[in-house]
Every structure is written in structure tokens, then in C-alpha cells.
Coordinates of C-alpha atoms (C1' of nucleotides) in Angstrom, one line a residue:
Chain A
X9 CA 7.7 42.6 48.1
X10 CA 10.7 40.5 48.3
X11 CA 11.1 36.9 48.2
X12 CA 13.7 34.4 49.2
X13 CA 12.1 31.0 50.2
X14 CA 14.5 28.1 51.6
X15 CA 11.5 25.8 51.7
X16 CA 13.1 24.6 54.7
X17 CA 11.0 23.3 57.2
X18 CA 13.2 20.4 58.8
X19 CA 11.8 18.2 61.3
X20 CA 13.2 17.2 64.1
X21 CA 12.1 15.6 67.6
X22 CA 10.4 18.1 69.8
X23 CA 12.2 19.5 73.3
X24 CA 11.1 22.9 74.3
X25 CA 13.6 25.2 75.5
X26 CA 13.1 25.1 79.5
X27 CA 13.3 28.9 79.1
X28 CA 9.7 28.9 77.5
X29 CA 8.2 26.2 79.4
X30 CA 8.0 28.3 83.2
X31 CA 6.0 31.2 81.2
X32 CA 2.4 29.6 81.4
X33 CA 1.5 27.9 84.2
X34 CA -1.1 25.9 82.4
X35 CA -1.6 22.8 80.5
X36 CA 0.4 24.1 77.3
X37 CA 3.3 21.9 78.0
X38 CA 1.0 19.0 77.4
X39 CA 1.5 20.2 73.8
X40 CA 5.3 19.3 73.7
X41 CA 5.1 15.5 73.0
X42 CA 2.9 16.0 69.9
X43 CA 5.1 18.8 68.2
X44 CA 7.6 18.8 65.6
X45 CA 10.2 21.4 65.5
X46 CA 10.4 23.7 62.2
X47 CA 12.8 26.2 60.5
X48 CA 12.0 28.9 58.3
X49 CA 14.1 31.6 56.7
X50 CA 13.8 35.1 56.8
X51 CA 11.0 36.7 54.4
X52 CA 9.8 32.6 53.9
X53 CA 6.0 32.1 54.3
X54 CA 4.8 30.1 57.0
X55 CA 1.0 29.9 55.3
X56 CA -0.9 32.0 53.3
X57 CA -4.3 33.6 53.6
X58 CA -7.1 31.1 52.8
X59 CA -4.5 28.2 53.4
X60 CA -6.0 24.8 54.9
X61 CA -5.5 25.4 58.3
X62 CA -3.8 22.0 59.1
X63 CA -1.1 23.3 61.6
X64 CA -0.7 25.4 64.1
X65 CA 3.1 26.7 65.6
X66 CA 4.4 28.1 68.8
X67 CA 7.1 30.3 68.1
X68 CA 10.6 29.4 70.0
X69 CA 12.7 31.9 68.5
X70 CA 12.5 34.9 65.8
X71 CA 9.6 37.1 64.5
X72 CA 6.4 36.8 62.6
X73 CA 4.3 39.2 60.9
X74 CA 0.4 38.4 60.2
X75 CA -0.3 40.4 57.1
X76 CA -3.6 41.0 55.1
X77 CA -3.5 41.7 51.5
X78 CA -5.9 43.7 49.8
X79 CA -6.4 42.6 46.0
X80 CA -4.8 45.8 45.0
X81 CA -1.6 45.4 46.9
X82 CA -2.5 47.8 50.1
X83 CA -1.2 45.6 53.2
X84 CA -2.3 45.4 56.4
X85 CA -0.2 43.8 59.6
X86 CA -2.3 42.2 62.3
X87 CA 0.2 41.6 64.7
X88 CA 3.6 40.8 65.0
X89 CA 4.6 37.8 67.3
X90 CA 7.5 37.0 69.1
X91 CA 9.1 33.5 70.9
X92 CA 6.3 32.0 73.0
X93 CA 3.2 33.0 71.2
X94 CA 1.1 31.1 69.2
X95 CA 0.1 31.2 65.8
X96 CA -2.5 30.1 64.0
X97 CA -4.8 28.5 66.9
X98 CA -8.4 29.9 65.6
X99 CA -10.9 27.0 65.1
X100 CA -11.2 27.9 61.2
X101 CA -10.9 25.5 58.4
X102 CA -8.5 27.8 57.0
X103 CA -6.6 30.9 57.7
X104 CA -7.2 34.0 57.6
X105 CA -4.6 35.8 57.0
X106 CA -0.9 35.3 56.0
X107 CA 1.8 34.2 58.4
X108 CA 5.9 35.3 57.2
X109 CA 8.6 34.8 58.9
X110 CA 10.3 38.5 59.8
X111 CA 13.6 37.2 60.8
X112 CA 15.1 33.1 60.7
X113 CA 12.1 31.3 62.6
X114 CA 12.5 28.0 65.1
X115 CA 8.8 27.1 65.8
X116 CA 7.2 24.1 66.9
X117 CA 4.0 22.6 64.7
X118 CA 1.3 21.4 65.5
X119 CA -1.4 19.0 64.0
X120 CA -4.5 20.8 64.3
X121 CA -6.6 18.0 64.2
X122 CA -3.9 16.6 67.3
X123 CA -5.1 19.4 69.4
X124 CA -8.4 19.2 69.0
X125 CA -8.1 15.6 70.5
X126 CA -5.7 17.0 73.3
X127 CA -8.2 19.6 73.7
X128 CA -11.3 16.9 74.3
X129 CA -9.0 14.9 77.0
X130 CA -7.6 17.1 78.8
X131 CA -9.5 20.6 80.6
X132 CA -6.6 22.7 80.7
X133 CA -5.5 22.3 77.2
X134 CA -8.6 23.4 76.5
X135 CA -8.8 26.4 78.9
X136 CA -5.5 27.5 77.4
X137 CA -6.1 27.6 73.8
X138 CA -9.3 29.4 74.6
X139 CA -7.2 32.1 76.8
X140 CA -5.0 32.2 73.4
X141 CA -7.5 33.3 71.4
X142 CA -9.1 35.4 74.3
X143 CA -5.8 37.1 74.2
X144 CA -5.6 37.4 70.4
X145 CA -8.6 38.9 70.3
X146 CA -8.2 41.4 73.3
X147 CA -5.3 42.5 71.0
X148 CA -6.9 43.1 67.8
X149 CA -9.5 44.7 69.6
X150 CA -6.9 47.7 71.5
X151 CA -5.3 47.6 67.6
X152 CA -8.6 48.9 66.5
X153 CA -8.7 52.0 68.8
X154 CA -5.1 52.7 67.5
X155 CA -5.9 52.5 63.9
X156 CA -9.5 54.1 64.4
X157 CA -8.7 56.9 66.6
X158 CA -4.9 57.7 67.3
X159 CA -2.6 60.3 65.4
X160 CA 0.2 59.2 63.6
X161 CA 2.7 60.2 66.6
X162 CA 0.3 58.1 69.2
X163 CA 0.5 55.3 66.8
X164 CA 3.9 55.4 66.4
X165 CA 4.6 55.8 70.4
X166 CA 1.9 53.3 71.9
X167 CA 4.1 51.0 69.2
X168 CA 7.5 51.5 70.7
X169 CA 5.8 51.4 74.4
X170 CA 4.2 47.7 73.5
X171 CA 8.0 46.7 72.3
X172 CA 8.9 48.6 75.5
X173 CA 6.3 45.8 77.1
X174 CA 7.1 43.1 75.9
X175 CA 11.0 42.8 76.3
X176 CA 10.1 44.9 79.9
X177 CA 13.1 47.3 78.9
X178 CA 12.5 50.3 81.2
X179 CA 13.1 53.8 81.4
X180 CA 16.4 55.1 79.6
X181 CA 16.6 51.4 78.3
X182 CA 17.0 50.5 74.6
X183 CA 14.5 47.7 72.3
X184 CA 15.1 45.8 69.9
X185 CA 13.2 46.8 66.6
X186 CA 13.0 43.3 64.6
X187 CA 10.9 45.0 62.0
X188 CA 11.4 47.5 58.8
X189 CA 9.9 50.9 58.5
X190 CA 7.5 49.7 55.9
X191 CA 6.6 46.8 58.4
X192 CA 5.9 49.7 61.1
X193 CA 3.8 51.3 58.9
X194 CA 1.5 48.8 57.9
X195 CA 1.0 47.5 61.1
X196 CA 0.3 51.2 62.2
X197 CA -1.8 52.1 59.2
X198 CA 0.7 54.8 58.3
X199 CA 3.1 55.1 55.7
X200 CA 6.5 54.9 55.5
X201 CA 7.8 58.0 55.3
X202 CA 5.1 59.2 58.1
X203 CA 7.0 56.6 60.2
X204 CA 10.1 57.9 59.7
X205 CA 9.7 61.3 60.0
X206 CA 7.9 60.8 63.5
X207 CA 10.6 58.8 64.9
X208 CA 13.2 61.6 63.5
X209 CA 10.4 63.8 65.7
X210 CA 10.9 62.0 69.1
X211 CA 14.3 61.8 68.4
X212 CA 14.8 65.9 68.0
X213 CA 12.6 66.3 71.2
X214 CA 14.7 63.9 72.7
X215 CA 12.6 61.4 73.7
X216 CA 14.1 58.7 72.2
X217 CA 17.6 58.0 70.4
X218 CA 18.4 55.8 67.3
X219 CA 21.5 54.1 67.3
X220 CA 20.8 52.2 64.3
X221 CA 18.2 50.6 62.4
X222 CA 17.1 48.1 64.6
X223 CA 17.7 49.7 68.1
X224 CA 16.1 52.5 70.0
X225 CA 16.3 54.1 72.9
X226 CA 14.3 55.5 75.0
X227 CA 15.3 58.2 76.8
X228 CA 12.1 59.7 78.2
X229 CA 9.5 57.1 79.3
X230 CA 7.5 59.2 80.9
X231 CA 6.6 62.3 78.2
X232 CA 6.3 59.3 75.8
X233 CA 3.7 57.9 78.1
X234 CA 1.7 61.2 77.8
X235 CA 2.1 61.4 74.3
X236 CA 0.3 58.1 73.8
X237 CA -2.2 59.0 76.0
X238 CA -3.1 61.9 74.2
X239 CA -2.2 64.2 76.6
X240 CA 0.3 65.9 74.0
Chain B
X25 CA -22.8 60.5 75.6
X26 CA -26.7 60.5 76.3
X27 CA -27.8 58.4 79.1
X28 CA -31.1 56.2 79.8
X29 CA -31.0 53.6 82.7
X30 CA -34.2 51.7 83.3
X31 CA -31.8 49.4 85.1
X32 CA -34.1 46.7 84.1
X33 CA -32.8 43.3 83.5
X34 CA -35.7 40.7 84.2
X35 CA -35.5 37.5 84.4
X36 CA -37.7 34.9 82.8
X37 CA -37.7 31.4 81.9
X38 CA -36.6 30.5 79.3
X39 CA -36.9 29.3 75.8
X40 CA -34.9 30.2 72.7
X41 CA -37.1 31.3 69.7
X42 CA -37.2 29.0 66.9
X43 CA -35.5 31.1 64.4
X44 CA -32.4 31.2 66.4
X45 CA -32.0 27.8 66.9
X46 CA -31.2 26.5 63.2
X47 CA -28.5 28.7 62.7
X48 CA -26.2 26.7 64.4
X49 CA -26.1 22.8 64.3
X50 CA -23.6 23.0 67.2
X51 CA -24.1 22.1 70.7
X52 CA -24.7 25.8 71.7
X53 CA -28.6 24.7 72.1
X54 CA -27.1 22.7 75.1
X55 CA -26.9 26.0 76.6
X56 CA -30.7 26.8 76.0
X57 CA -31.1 24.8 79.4
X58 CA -28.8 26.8 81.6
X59 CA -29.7 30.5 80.4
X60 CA -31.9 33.5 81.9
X61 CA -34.0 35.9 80.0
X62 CA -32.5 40.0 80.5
X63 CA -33.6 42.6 78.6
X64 CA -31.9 46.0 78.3
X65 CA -33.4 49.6 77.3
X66 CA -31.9 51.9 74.2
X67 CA -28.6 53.3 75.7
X68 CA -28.4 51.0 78.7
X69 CA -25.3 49.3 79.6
X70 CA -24.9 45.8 79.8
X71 CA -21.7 45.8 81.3
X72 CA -18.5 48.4 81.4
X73 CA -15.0 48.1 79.9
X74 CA -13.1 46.1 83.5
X75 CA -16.4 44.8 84.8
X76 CA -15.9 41.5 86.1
X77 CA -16.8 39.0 83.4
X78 CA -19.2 37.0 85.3
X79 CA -21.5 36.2 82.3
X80 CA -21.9 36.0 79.3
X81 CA -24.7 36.8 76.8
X82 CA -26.8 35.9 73.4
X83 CA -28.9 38.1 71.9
X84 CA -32.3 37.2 71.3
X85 CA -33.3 40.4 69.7
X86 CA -32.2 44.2 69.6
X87 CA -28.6 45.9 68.4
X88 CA -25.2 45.7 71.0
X89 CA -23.1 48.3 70.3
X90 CA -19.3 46.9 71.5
X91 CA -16.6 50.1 72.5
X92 CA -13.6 50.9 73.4
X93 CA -13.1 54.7 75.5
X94 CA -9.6 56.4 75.7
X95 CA -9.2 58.5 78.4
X96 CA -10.0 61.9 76.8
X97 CA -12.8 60.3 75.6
X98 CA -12.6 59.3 72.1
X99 CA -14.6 56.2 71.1
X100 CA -13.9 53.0 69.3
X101 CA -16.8 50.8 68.4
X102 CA -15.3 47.7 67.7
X103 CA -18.8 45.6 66.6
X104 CA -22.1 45.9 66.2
X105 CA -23.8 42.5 67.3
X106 CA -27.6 41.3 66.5
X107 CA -30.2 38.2 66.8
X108 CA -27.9 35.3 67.4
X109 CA -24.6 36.6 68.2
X110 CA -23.0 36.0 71.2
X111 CA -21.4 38.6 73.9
X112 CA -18.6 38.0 76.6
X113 CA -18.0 35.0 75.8
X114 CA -13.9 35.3 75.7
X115 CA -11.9 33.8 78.5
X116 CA -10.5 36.8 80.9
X117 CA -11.1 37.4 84.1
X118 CA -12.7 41.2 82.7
X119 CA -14.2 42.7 79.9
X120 CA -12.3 44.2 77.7
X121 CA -14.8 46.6 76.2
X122 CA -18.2 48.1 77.3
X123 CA -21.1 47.1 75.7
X124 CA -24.5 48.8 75.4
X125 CA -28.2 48.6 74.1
X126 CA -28.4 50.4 71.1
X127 CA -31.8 49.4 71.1
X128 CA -34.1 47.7 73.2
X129 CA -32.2 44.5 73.7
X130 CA -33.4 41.0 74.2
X131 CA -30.9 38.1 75.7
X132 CA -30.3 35.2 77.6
X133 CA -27.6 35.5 80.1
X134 CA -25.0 32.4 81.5
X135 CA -23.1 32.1 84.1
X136 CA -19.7 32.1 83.1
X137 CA -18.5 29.6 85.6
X138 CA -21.7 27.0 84.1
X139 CA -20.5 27.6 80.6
X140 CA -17.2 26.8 81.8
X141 CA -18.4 23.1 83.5
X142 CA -20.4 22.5 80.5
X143 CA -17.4 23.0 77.8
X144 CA -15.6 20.7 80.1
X145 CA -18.5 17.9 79.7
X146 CA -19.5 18.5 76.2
X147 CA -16.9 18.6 73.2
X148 CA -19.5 20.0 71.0
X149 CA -20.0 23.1 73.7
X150 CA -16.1 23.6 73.7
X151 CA -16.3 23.5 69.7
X152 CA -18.3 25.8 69.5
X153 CA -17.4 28.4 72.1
X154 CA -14.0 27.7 70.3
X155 CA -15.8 28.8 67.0
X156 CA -17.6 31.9 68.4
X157 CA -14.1 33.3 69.6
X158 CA -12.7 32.5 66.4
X159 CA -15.0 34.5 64.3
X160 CA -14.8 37.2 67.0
X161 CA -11.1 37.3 66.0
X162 CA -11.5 37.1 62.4
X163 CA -14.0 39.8 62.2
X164 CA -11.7 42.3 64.1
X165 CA -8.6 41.6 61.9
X166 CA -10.9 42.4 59.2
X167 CA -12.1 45.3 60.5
X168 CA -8.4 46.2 61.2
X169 CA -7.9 46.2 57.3
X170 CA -10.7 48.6 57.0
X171 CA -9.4 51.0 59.2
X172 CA -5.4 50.7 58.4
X173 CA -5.6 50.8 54.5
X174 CA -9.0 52.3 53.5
X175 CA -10.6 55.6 52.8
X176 CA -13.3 57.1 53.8
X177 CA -15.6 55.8 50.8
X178 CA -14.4 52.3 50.9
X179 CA -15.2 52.0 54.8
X180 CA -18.5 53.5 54.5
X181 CA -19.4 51.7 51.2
X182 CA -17.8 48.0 52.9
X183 CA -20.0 49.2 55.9
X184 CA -23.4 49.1 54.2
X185 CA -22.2 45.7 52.5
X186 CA -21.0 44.1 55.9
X187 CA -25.5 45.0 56.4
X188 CA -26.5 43.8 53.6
X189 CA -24.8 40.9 54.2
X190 CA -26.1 40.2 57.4
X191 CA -29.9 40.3 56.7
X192 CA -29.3 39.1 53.1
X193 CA -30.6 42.1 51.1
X194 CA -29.7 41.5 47.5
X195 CA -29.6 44.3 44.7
X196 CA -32.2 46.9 44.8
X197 CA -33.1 45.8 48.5
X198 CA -33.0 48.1 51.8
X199 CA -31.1 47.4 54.3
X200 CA -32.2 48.5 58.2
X201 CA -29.6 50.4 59.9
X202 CA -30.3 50.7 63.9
X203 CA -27.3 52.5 64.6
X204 CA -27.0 56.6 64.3
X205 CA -24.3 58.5 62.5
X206 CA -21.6 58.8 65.3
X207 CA -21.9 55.5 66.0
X208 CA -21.2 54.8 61.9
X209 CA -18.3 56.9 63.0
X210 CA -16.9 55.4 65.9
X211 CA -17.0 52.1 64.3
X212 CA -15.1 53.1 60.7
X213 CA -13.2 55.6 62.6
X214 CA -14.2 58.5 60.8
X215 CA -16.2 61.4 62.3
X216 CA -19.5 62.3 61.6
X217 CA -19.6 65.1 58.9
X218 CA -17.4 62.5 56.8
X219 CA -20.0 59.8 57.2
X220 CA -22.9 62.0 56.4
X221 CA -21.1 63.9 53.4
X222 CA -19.8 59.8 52.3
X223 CA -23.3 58.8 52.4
X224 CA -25.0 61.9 50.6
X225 CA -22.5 61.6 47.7
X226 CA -22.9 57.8 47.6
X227 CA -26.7 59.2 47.2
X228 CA -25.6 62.1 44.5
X229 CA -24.1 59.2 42.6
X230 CA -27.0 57.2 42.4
X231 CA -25.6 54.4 44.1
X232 CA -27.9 54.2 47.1
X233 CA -31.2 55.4 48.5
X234 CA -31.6 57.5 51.8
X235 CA -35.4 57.0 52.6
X236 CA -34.8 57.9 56.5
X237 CA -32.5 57.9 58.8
X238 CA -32.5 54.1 59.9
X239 CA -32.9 53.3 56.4
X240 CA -31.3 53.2 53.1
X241 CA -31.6 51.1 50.0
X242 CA -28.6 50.1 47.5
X243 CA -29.4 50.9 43.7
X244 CA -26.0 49.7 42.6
X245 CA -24.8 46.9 44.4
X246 CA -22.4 45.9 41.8
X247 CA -20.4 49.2 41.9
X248 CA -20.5 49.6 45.6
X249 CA -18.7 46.5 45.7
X250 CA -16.3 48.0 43.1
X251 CA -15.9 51.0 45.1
X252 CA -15.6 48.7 48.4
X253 CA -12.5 46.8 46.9
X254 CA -10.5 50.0 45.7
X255 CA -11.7 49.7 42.0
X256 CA -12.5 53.5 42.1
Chain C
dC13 C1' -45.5 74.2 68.4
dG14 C1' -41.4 74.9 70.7
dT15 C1' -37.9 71.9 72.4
dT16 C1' -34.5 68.5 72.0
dG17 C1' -31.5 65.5 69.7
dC18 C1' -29.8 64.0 65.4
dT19 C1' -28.4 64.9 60.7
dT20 C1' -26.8 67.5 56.9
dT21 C1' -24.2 71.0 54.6
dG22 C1' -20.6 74.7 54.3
dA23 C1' -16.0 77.0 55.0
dT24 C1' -11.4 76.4 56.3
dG25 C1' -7.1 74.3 57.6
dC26 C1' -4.0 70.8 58.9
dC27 C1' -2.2 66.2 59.1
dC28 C1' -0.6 62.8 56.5
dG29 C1' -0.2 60.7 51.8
dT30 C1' 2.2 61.2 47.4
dC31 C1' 6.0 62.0 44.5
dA32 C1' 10.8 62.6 44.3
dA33 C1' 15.6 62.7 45.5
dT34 C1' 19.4 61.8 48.6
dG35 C1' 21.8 59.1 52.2
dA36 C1' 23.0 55.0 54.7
dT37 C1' 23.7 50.0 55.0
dT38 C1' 24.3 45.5 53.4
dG39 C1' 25.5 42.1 50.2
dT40 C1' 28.1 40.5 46.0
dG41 C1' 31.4 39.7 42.5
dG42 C1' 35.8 41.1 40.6
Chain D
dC2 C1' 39.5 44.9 49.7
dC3 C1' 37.0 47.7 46.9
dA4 C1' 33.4 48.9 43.5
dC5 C1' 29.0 48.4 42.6
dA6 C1' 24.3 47.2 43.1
dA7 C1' 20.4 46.5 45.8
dT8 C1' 17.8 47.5 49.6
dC9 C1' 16.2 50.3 53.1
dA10 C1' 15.8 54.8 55.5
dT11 C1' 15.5 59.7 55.6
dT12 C1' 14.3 64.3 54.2
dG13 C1' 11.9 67.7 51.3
dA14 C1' 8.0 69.8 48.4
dC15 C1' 3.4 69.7 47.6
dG16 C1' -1.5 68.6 47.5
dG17 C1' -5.6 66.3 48.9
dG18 C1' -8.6 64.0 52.1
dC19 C1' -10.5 64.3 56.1
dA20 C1' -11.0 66.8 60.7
dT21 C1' -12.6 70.9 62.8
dC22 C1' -15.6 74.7 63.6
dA23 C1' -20.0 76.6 62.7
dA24 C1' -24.7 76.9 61.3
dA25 C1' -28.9 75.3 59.4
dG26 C1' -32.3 71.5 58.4
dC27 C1' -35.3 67.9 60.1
dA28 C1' -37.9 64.6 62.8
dA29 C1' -39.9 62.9 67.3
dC30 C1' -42.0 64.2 71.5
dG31 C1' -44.4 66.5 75.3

DNA sequence: CGTTGCTTTGATGCCCGTCAATGATTGTGG
DNA sequence: CCACAATCATTGACGGGCATCAAAGCAACG
């Protein structure tokens, strides 16, 4: 549990990046002329759990973990987000779970109480945040087979397929792993050294290669495909 | 997998019973007026994981049981829904689970595409739709905790609590529980034998009752909620 | 009253957690 | 630039919690 807060959190005037704008079609982009631009450092804590829920972000560039914290310290990660998602868009008054920044974070924020007047003028604003939290959902939701009914090694592969997914790196290609082991693990429900030991695993059967900490390869799409199915 | 189709699903008139309509003080009554009356047998589907999400549901009275099947057929439950809750209602174009009758169910069903004009008119509609979704949402990252960083007691015990809560049974009360064992199972992700032999030493410990089957009454609520937070 | 489906209990083993030590990498101050 | 500390990752030994396999108990129903 390390800590290193630069309560940063500039402000500047909002322009999104035109590579995030093309990515939804819908009425998002109204968003951009009531946002403000924020920084946070690496580790720093965006909210916490129970917060007020005044804001809400859309990541432009680094990674966020949602973690849950048990009173006696066991932690649970919800989800990991990456540059275009949003964070913090359920209609609660305040959150429910705590928001850290994985790597140096650009976002822009959001008045909550902005959207929800955006959200009353304007029908696609509307459908949008609802297909947000449709999505959000949908995700927790395929999370909960994982955690309820996958092995340790179909944890572990479904997690490198998603990353596989997400930046569409394709077969014999190599992703980018943002996160620690211990943050794999807690996502995955695992701990640490079960993580480790399975990726040393896929790496001996050759299915994947680990250049370094934050990179890895994968060298057999398909069999890891199976794997996560169950068929292995 | 035991099957039981009266393919029913008739449709009435309708009018939402009183009891229901307190509960919220939102402007989900202003759906009252656009809903049909469907009722479902024990075991019958009300619609399948892909199904086209035409409508949505609430439930008037009965148990939904919501799942999630991987290909060699394991199960996730992901909620158990009763009297009041609402079914379907997220924003994709299908379902993302199946969900079935785990009793005889009563409901009113809407047309998607209606609930969709009347969030557009109504603010309080789209607030509240906006609400459902988000306790949805926050219920499932809950439940990921459960299954991530628990044990087998501290599901089963937060399990009977998550009951109790629901139809406010205080200490010394019974709480009803519709659902069989496997289904227990398939929700905290544990098989069967474990629930039973959780519950029978839960029973050997003098912390709970088992009457019946569907029934089971909680001598010590104060240490099951010990037990439920990792105290022991 | 036998059948059927669900629940409970028992015996056994393995997957993964725990505890512990070593290696690798990064950052810091001399 | 190197020494050292701090952090993170990896590997090993071992045990326990839960899954698996198997059989017996129990309640509802025709």
C-alpha cells in the first residue's frame, strides 16, 4: 500500500484529443464544452469509496484501477480503465468504490450535477450515459463468471486475451501490461504468487513470452483461446 | 438443468399492486400506464443469454434467477431478483444473461422502444431508469468482492444477510429462501456439498436454524455479521 | 409406497493460499 | 558512476480449504 500523492489536479480549458473524439458516434462530444482537464500522479487517488459523488472523468490518457477494500485489508479490483472510458457515471450520491490512478492520469471532469442537466436537454447525452453504464455493467457481470467459476490459469488467460482486446494486438503480437502482479491478482481474485507462477506456466508451454515486466507476448493465440474456454 | 415450459405468458390489464408502488417516489409509476401483465411457471425462461432485448420487465411477485452459461456448461448466477425489482432494463441491443422463473413469476412487461420515448419525455423516467442501472452495477461489484476475496463461510454467511436484508428479518427472525442449493452455489460460486456442509456447521454452531429446506432462521445475527466481515 | 428430485454427509485429493527466501529492477544519495 | 535501499517479481516447500466422487437420507408426488 504505497502512497505518493502530488495533489495535483490542474485545471485547464477543455480540448479533447481528436483521436478520442471519432470513437463514439453519439452525443458524448456534447460533453467537451463543460469539462475541465485534470492531472493525477501515479498511485494518487482520484476519489475514494463513499466519496460525494460530485464529478465524474473521461480518461484521455493513462490507467485506473477501481478497487474495493474490505475493512481487514483484502482488496478487490473491479475494473481497470484505460483512455476513453468513463469513470464514475453511476447515478449515486456517492461512490462506490475507490478510483487510483495506475500510471500519470490526463482526464477530463465533469460536474455531475452539469450532466444531469445535459442529460435532460439533450436525448443522446442521455442514451449515452445509459449505454455507459449498460456497458459497465455487462462487464461486471462477465467478471463474475470469471471470479465464480474459472481456474486460476483461465483467469489469468481470459485476462491477457481482454488486454489482447482492447489494444486489438493480434496473434504473435505483444500488450502492454500497465499493471503490477499484485494488481493482476486482485482483479483476478488470485494471489500474487498464483499469478506469477501461471504466467511462468504459459511462458514454459510457450504460449506466451515475457520480455519484461510490463510487456508480453503472445505467441500462441489460438491454444490460449482454448485454454480460456476451458477446453484445456 | 430440469426443464418445465408452460410457455404461458398472458396478458392482462393492468394495475400495479399497492405495495409496490410506495417503494419508489420516482416517476417509474409513469410506467404503470404502458405495461402488460406476463406470468411465468417455476423453471420457465423469460428470455435467453443473446435474445433480442425487446422488453423489459418488473416483477410483480415470484423469484428471477439471473445466469451466465460457459460453454461446457458451468453456471454463474449473477442475481436473484424479487417483488419490485426490475429486469432488462440495461441499454444493449441483447441480453447479456438468461433469466428464469425460479418460481412462479408474476410481471409487467414494456416495450423497450416505449420506455425509451418515455425517458425522452419524462426526466423523472430517465432518473430513475438511470438509478435502476446504477444499483444493478453496484450490486454486482459487490458481489465481485464476495467472490474475489471471500471464503466459503463468509459468502454463505453474507448470503443469508444480503436475505435478511431484503425482507427485513431482524435477530431471531426466519428468513424465506426460494432458491435450492445449486442455485446458492452458482450464485457464491461454490458447489453444492460446500454450501450444504457451510450451512450445517453454521447450524452445528448454533448460529442459525434449518427448519426446511426453503427456510432457515438466524439465532445469532450479531456473530454472523462477524463472521460475514472476516472477524473469524 | 415406490419413484423422482433435492439435500446431506463422508472419503479423498488437488489446486491454490501461505510462508519464506532469492532474484531482478528501479530509484537515491554519496 | 557505484553502492545501497526499496520495491517488485519469481520460485520453492508445505498445508488447508474446497472440489470431486460416491452413497445415503429425505420430502413431494402420482
Amino acid at each position: 500500500m504505497s502512497i505518493a500523492v502530488r495533489s495535483v489536479s490542474s485545471a485547464e480549458p477543455i480540448a479533447l484529443p481528436p483521436s478520442l473524439q471519432p470513437k463514439l458516434d453519439d452525443g458524448l462530444n456534447a460533453l467537451s464544452a463543460i469539462g475541465t482537464v485534470v492531472r493525477f500522479g501515479r498511485n494518487e487517488t482520484i476519489f475514494s469509496d463513499g466519496d460525494d459523488a460530485s464529478y465524474s472523468y473521461r480518461l484521455i490518457s493513462g490507467t485506473v484501477r477501481l478497487c474495493k477494500l474490505m475493512s481487514d485489508g483484502r482488496r478487490q479490483i473491479a475494473e481497470f480503465l484505460g483512455a476513453g472510458n468513463f469513470l464514475g457515471f453511476e447515478w449515486l450520491e456517492t461512490h462506490a468504490f475507490t478510483a487510483e490512478a495506475l500510471t500519470d492520469v490526463v482526464a477530463v471532469r465533469y460536474v455531475r450535477r452539469h450532466l444531469d442537466r445535459l442529460g435532460d436537454e439533450r436525448g443522446d447525452v442521455r442514451r449515452s450515459l445509459m449505454a455507459v453504464l449498460s456497458h459497465d455493467l455487462w462487464a461486471a457481470q462477465n467478471h463474475l463468471v470469471m471470479l465464480g467459476r474459472q481456474s486460476a490459469r483461465e483467469r489469468v488467460v481470459s485476462f491477457l486475451l481482454a488486454l489482447a482486446e482492447r489494444s486489438g494486438t493480434k496473434d504473435g503480437g505483444t500488450i502492454e501490461v500497465p499493471m503490477g502482479r499484485q494488481d493482476i491478482a486482485d482483479y483476478l481474485g488470485l494471489t500474487i504468487e498464483t499469478v506469477c507462477r501461471t504466467i511462468s506456466d504459459l511462458k514454459r508451454m510457450r504460449l506466451i513470452g515475457v520480455p519484461n515486466r510490463t510487456q508480453i507476448s503472445l505467441t500462441n493465440l489460438e491454444k490460449l483461446r482454448e485454454i480460456a474456454e476451458g477446453d484445456l
